[in-house]
XYZ file of C-alpha atoms in Angstrom:
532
model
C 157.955 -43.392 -109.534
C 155.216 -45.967 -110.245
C 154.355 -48.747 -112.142
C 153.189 -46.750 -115.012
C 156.788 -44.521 -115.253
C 158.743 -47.732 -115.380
C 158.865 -50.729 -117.383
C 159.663 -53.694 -115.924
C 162.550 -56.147 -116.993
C 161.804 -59.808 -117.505
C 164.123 -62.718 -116.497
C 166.247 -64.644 -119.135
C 169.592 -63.151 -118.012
C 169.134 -65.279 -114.648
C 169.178 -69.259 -115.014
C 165.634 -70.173 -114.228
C 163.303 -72.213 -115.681
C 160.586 -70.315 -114.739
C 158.603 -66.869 -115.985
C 156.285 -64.548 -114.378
C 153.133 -65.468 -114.162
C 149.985 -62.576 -114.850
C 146.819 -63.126 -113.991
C 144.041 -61.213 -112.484
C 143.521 -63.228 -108.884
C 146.727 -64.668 -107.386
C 148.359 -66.961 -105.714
C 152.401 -67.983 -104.853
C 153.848 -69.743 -102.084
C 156.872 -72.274 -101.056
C 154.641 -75.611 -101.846
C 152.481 -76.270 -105.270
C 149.674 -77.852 -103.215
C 149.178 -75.285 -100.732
C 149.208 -72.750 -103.472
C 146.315 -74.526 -105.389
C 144.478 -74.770 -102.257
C 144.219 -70.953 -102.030
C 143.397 -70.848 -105.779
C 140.574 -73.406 -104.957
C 139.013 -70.880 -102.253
C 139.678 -67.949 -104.761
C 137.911 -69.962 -107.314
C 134.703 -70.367 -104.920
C 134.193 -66.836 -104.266
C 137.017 -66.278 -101.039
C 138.492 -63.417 -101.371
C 142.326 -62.738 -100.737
C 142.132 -62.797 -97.186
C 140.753 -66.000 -97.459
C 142.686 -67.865 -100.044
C 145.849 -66.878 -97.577
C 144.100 -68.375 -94.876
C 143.382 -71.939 -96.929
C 147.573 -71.582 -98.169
C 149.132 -71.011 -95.007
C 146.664 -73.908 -93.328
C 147.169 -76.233 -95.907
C 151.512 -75.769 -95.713
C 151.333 -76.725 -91.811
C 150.494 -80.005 -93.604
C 152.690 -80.506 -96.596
C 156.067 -77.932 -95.510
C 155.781 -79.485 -91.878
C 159.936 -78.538 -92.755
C 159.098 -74.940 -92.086
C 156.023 -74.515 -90.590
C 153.130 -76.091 -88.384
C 150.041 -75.355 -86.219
C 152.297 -74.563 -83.096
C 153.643 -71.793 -85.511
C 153.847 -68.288 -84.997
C 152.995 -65.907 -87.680
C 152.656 -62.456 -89.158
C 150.686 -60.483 -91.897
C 150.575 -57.236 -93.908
C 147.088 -57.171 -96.036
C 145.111 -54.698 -97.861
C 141.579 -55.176 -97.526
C 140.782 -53.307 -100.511
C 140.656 -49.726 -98.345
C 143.362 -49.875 -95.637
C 146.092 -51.053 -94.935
C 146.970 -53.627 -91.765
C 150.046 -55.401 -89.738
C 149.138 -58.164 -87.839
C 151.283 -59.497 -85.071
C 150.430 -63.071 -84.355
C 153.624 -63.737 -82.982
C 153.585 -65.870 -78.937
C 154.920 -65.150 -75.738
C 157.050 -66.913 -73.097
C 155.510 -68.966 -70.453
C 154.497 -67.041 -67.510
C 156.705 -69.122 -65.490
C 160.070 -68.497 -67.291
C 162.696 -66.331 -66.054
C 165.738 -64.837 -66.885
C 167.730 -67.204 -64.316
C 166.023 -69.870 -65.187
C 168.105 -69.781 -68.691
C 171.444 -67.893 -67.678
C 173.140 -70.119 -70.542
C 170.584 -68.804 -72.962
C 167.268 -70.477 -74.156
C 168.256 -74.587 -75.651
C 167.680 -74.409 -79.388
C 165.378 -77.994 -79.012
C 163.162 -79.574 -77.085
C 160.434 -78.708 -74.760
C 162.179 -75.568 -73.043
C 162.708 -73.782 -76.175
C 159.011 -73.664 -76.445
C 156.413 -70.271 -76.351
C 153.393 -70.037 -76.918
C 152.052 -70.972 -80.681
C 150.696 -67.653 -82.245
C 149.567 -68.745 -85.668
C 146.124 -70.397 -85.196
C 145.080 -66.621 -83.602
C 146.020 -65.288 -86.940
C 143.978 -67.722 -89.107
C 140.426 -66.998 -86.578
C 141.292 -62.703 -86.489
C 142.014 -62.542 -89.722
C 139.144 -64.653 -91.579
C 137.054 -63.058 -88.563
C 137.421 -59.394 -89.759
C 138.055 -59.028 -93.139
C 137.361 -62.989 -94.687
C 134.634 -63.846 -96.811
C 133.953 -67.712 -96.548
C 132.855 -69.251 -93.506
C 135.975 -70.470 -91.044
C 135.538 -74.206 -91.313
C 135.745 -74.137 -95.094
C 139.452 -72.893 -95.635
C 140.305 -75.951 -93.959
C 139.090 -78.559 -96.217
C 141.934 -78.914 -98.754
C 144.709 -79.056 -95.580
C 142.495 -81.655 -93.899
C 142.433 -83.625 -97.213
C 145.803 -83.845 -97.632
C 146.458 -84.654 -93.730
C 143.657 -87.872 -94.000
C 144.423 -89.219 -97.504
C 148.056 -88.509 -97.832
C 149.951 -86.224 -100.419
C 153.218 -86.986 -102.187
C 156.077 -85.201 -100.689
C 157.374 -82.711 -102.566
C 161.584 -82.802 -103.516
C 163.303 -79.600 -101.625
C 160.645 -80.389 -98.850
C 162.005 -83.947 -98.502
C 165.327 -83.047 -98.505
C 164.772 -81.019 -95.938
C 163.239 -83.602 -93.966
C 165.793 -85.657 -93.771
C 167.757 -83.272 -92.475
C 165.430 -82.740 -89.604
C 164.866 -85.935 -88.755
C 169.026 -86.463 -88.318
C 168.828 -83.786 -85.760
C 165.728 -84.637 -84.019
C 164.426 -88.260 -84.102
C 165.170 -88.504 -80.225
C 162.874 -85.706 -79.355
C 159.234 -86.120 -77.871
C 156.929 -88.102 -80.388
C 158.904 -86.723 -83.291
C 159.817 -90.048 -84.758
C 156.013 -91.397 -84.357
C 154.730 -88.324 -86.151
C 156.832 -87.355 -89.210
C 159.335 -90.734 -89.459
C 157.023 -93.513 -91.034
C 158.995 -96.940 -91.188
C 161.651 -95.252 -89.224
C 163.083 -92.604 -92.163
C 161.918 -89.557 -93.565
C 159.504 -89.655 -96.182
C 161.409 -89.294 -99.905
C 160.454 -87.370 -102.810
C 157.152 -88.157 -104.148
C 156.044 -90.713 -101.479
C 152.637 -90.437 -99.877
C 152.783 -89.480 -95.995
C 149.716 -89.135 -93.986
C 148.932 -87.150 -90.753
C 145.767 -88.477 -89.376
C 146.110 -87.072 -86.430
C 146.673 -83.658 -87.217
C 143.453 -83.806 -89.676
C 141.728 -84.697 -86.247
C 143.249 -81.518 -85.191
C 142.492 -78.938 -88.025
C 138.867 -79.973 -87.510
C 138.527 -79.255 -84.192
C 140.107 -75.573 -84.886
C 138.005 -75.437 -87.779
C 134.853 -76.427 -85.947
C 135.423 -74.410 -82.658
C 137.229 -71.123 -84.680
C 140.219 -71.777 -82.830
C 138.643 -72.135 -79.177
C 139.880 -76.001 -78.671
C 143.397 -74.470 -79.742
C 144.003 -72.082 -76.897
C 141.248 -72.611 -74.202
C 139.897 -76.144 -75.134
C 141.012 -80.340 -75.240
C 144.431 -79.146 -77.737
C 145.236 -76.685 -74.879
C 145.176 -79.502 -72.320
C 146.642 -81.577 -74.810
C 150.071 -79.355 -75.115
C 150.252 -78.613 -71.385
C 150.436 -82.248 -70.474
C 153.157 -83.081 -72.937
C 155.136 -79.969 -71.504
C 154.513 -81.193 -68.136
C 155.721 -84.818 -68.903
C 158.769 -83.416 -70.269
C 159.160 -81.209 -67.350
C 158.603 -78.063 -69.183
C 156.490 -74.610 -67.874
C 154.018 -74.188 -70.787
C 150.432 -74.668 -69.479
C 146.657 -73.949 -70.851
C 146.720 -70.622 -68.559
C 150.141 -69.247 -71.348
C 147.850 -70.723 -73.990
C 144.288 -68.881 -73.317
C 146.269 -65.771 -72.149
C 147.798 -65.234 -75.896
C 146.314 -62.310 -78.136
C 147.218 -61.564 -81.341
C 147.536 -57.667 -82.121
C 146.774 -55.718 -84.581
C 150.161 -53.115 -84.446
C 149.838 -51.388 -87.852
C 152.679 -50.634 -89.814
C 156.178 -49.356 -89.865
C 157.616 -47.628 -92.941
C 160.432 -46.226 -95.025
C 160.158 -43.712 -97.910
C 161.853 -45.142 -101.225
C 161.872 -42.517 -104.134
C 157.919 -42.606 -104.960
C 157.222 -45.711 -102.914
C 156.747 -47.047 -99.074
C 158.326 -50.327 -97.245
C 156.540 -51.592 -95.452
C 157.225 -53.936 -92.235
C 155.952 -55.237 -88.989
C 157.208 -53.503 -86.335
C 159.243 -55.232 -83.414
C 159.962 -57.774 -81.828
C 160.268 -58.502 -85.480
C 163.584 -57.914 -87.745
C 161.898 -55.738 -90.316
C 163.206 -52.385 -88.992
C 166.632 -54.066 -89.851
C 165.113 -53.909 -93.444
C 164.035 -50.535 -93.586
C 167.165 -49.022 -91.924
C 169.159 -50.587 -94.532
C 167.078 -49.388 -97.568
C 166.575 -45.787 -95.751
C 170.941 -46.275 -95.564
C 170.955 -47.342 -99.235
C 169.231 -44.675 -100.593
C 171.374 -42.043 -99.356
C 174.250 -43.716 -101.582
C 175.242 -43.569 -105.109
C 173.184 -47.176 -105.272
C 171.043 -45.570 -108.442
C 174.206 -44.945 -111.017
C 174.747 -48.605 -111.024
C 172.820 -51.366 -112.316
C 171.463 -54.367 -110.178
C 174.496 -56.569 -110.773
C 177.294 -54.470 -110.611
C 179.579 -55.063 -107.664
C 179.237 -51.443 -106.449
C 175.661 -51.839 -106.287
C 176.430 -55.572 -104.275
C 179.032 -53.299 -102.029
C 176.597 -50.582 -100.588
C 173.766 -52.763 -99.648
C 175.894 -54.829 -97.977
C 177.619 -51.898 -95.586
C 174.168 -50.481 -95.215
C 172.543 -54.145 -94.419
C 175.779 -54.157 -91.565
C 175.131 -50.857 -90.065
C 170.610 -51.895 -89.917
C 172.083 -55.485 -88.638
C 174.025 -54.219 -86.206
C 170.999 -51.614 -84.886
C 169.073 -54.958 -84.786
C 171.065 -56.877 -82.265
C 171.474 -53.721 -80.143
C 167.781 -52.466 -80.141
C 165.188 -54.780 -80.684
C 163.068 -57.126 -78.760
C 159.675 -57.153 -76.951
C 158.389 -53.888 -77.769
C 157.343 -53.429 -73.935
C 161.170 -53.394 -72.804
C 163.010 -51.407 -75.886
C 164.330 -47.846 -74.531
C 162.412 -46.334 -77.584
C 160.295 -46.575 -80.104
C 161.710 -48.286 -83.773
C 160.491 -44.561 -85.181
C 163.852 -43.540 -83.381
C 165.862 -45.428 -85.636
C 163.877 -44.631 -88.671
C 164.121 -40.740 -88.470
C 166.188 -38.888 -91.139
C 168.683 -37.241 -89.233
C 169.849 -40.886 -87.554
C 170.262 -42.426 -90.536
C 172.130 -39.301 -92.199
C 174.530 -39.976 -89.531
C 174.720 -43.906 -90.120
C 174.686 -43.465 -93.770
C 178.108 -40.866 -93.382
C 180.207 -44.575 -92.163
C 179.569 -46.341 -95.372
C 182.640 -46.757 -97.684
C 182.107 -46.830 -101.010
C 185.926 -47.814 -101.562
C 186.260 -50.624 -98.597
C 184.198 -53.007 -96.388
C 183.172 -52.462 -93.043
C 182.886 -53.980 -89.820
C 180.521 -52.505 -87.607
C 179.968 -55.377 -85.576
C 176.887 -57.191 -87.078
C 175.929 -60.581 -85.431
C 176.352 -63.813 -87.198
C 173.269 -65.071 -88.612
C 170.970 -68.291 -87.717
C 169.363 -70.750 -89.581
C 165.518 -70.271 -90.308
C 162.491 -72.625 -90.769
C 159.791 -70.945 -92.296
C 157.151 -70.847 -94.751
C 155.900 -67.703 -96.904
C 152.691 -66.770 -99.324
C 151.093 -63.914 -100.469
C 147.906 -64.067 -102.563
C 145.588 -61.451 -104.237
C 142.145 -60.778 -105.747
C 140.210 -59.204 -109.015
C 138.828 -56.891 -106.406
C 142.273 -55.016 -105.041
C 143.215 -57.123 -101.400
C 146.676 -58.105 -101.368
C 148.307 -60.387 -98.319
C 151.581 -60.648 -97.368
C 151.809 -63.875 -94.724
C 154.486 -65.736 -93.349
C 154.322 -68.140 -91.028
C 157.191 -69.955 -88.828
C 158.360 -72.889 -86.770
C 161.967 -71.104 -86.653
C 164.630 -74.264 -87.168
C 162.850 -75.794 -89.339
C 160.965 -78.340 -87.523
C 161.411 -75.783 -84.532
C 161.645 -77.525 -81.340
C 161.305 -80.874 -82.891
C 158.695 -81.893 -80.077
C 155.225 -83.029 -81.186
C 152.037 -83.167 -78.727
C 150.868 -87.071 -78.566
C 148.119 -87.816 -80.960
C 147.719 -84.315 -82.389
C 150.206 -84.244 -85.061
C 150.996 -80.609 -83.534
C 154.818 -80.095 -83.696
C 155.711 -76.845 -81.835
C 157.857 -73.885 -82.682
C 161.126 -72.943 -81.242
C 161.139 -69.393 -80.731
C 162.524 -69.162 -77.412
C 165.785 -69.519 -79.201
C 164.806 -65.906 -80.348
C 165.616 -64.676 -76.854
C 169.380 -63.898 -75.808
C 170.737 -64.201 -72.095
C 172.210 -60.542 -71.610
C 170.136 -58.903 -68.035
C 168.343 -55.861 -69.329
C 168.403 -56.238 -73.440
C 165.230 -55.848 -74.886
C 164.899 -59.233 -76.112
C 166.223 -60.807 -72.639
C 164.414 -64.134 -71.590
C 161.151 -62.977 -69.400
C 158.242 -64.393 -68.288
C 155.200 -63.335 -70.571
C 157.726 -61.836 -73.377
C 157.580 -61.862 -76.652
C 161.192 -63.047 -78.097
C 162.893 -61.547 -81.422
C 161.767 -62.615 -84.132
C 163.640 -63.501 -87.719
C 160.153 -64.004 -90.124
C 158.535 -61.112 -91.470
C 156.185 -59.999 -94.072
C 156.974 -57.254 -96.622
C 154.292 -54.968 -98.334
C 155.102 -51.880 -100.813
C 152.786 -49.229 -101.433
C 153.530 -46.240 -104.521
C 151.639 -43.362 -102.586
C 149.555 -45.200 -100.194
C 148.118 -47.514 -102.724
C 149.190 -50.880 -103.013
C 152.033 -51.840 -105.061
C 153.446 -54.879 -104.245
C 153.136 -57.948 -101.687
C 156.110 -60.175 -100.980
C 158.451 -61.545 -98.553
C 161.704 -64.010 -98.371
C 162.044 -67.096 -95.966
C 165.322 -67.713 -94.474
C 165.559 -66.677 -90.856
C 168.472 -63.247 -91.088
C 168.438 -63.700 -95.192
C 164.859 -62.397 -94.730
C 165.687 -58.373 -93.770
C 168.535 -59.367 -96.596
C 166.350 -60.302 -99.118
C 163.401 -57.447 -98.785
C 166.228 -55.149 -99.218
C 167.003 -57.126 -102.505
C 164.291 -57.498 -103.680
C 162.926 -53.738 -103.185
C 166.054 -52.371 -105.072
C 165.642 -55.112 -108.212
C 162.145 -54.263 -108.269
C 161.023 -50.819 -107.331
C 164.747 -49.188 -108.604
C 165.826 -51.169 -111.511
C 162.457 -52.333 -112.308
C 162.918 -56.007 -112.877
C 160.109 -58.173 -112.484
C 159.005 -60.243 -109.685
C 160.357 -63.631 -110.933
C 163.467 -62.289 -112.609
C 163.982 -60.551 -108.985
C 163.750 -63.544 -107.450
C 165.869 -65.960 -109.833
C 168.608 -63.086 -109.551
C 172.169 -64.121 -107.122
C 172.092 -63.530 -103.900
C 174.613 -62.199 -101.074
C 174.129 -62.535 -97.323
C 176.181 -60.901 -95.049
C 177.350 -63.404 -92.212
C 179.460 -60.916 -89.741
C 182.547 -58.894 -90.067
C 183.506 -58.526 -93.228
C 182.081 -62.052 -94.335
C 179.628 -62.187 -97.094
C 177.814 -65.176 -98.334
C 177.448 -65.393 -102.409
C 175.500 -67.903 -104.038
C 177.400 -70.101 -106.674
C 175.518 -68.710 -109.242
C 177.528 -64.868 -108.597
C 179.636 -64.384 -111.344
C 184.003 -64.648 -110.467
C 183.964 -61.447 -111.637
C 181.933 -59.822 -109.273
C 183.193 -61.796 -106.560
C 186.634 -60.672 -107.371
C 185.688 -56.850 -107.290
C 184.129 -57.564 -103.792
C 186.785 -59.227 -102.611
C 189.213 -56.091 -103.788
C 186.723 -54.061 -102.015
C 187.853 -55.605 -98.660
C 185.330 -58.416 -98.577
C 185.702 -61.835 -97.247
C 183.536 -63.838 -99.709
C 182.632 -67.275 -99.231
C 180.617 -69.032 -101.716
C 177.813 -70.251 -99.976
C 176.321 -73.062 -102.120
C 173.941 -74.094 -104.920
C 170.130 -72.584 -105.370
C 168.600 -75.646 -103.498
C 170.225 -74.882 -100.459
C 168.098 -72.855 -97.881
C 170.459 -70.532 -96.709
C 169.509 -68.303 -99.751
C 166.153 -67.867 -98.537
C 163.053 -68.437 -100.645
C 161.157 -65.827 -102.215
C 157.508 -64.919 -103.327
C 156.292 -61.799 -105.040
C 153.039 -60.684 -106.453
C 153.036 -57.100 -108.219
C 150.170 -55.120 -109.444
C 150.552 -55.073 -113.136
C 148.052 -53.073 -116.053
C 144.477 -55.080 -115.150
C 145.684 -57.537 -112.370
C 149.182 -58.985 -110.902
C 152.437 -60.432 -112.049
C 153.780 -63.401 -109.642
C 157.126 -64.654 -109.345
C 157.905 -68.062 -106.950
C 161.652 -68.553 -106.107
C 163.163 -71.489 -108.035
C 164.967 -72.334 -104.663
C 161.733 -74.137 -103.692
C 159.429 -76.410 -104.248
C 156.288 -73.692 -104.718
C 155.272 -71.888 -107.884
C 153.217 -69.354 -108.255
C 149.415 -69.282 -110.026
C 146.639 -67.523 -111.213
C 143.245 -67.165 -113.011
């Protein structure tokens, strides 16, 4: 199958107010501003690679909710020839161990902190395949941080979430509570400070960051807060770039990262899927609900077991790809009742996601993390730097591959999802929402590369999440019916709230499409998605 065998649905049978958007270069992401900002780069002869770059800077500014420079991050681009998989994703401090945290890694504060991976994403990738100098994708971010933007309405909801949780940690309150509150809804916040510090990465390509006056900077708030990160974790981090991992799907490819990241969970369960009866049913009907969810068990469950740092799992994540495996796993799905296979319960997430393409044929796939939303909740005096909190990631069993460790990279929830219809590239998209985001590739694969809906009617479509056992998550938006026919299935259904909530994820989608792309920008943010 490809794009010329099928053609593709458009929403109106979803509520949405929005429609796909077509346009030769591309742009759609979780925040309107930081989608413009790419479109401004685009618009002064960036290319793709760049106009990502300019996006993801510029949300470390206004989503600080998901995102920020002591992020971690991930990409899947195609520079117009090949394709890559970037893994831009920190370590543990060198000084960690695994007794050090026999109750497990805290979820907050200084001790939940590794190393921020993000900024060595920005420098490699504008480095090897950008077209505009370094310094320049920063302008529109810096803007925003000096002068102030107005704060944007799932954003500031979010916010004051966060700041419930975490106005007693280190220099959060200073940073991100003016007057004591959270911003609201279309009030202007500034972050001075953190303009100071997007010019200094700009101006030394990311040297100050990890071997200069920001690396001293974060090692002497961890050591006043008696934590172990220093400048010697910071200048030891490399970013690495680890290719591809991949699952056939009837004409097309899946692409993810590989691990420590959860996108094998993705691919297992669309390898899974495929070897049901998924294709006589349409992309609402609850049969069609019933087998992604067994297979999404059975990949969750492989998950938990099998992945972590990639230097400590027994074998390689083609083991669990291979077609006689997944024959096997495929043989304990139901069709007629729900399983329990022993899947973990899920997480919350904190995370932003863009993807962004040009006239000329590149197409990026980035997403870029704090974890808990405002991660660790700490923020480095007079930097405006709040700091992921991906040593949650890790888990306290001796000997699992994603066991606390000195210089080890933890699991990781965010990943970036690329399709490809014979090598070439098809598609570029990816779903925030810490475990909804293997979830929602698998999703949004099926409504778009099986039942050929299109991107934004993909997106604006119900969603499920399974939570563990036999408990699925439905939005409010799933129709009784189909609820009721999951529920006879053996399902414990919850309802699991309206589109604003997070817990649905967030998705963004660009598809190649006759002369150029069609977009779609999930209507359960605040981000849209635009063109030229």
């Amino acid at each position: 199958m490809n794009r010329t065998e099928i053609e593709m649905t458009s929403g109106g049978f979803y509520p949405t107010h929005r429609t796909p958007v077509f346009a030769r270069n591309m742009v759609a992401a979780s925040q309107p501003l930081a989608a413009q900002a790419g479109l401004r780069i685009l618009a002064e002869g960036g290319n793709a690679i760049d106009a990502a770059l300019a996006t993801a800077i510029c949300l470390t500014v206004v989503e600080p909710t998901g995102n920020g420079v002591g992020s971690d991050a991930f990409a899947i681009f195609w520079d117009g020839d090949t394709l890559h998989g970037l893994n831009a994703s920190g370590r543990a401090p060198a000084a960690w161990t695994e007794a050090q945290f026999d109750g497990g890694v805290p979820q907050r504060g200084w001790d939940a902190v590794t190393v921020p991976g993000a900024v060595s994403a920005w420098v490699m990738m504008s480095r090897d395949h950008g077209r505009l100098p370094f310094e320049r994708l920063f302008a529109p971010a810096i803007g925003y941080a000096r002068d102030g933007f107005a704060v944007s309405p799932t954003i500031a909801g979010l916010w004051a979430k966060g700041a419930k949780l975490l106005s007693t940690q280190p220099g959060f309150a200073e940073c991100f509570m003016p007057d004591g509150r959270a911003p609201r809804a279309g009030e202007l916040f500034r972050n001075p400070a953190l303009a100071d510090t997007l010019e200094l990465i700009a101006d030394t390509n990311g040297e100050a960051f990890y071997r200069g006056a920001l690396a001293e900077k974060i090692e002497a708030a961890a050591r006043a807060n008696d934590a172990s990160l220093n400048a010697e974790d910071m200048a030891a981090h490399e970013a690495d770039w680890c290719g591809t991992i991949q699952m056939p799907f009837r004409g097309t490819e899946l692409h993810e990262i590989p691990p420590n990241g959860q996108g094998i969970a993705a691919l297992i369960a669309l390898g899974l899927t495929d070897r049901t009866a998924i294709a006589d049913h349409g992309p609402d009907d609850p049969m069609a609900i019933h087998l992604q969810i067994e297979a999404m068990k059975l990949a969750l469950a492989d998950a938990a077991a099998h992945v972590g740092d990639p230097a400590r799992m027994a074998f390689g994540p083609e083991a669990l790809l291979v077609a006689d495996y997944l024959d096997r796993r495929a043989g304990l799905i139901d069709p007629a009742h729900a399983g329990d296979p022993g899947a973990g319960a899920p997480t919350a997430g904190g995370t932003v996601y863009l993807t962004a393409a040009d006239a000329e044929g590149r197409m990026v796939s980035f997403i870029q993390s704090n974890y808990m939303g405002f991660g660790a909740g700490v923020v480095v005096p007079g930097t405006g730097i709040h700091m992921q909190n991906r040593g949650a990631g890790f888990v306290a069993e001796r000997g699992h591959p994603a066991a606390v460790g000195p210089s080890r990279r933890p699991f990781h929830t965010i990943i970036p999802g690329f399709v490809t219809t014979g090598g070439a590239p098809e598609m570029s998209f990816g779903v925030m929402g810490g475990p909804m985001q293997a979830q929602g590739h698998l999703q949004m694969m099926l409504r778009t590369m099986l039942w050929g809906q299109d991107p934004q009617a993909a997106s604006d479509a119900p969603r499920w999440q399974v939570i563990s056992g036999r408990r699925v998550a439905v939005e409010d938006a799933m129709p009784d019916a189909t609820v009721a026919a999951l529920e006879k299935l053996g399902h414990d259904v919850a309802r699991g709230g309206t589109a604003a909530e997070f817990g649905f994820g967030g998705a963004q989608l660009i598809r190649r499409s006759g002369a150029g792309y069609v977009a779609g920008s999930d209507h359960r943010k605040d981000g849209y998605a635009a063109g030229f």
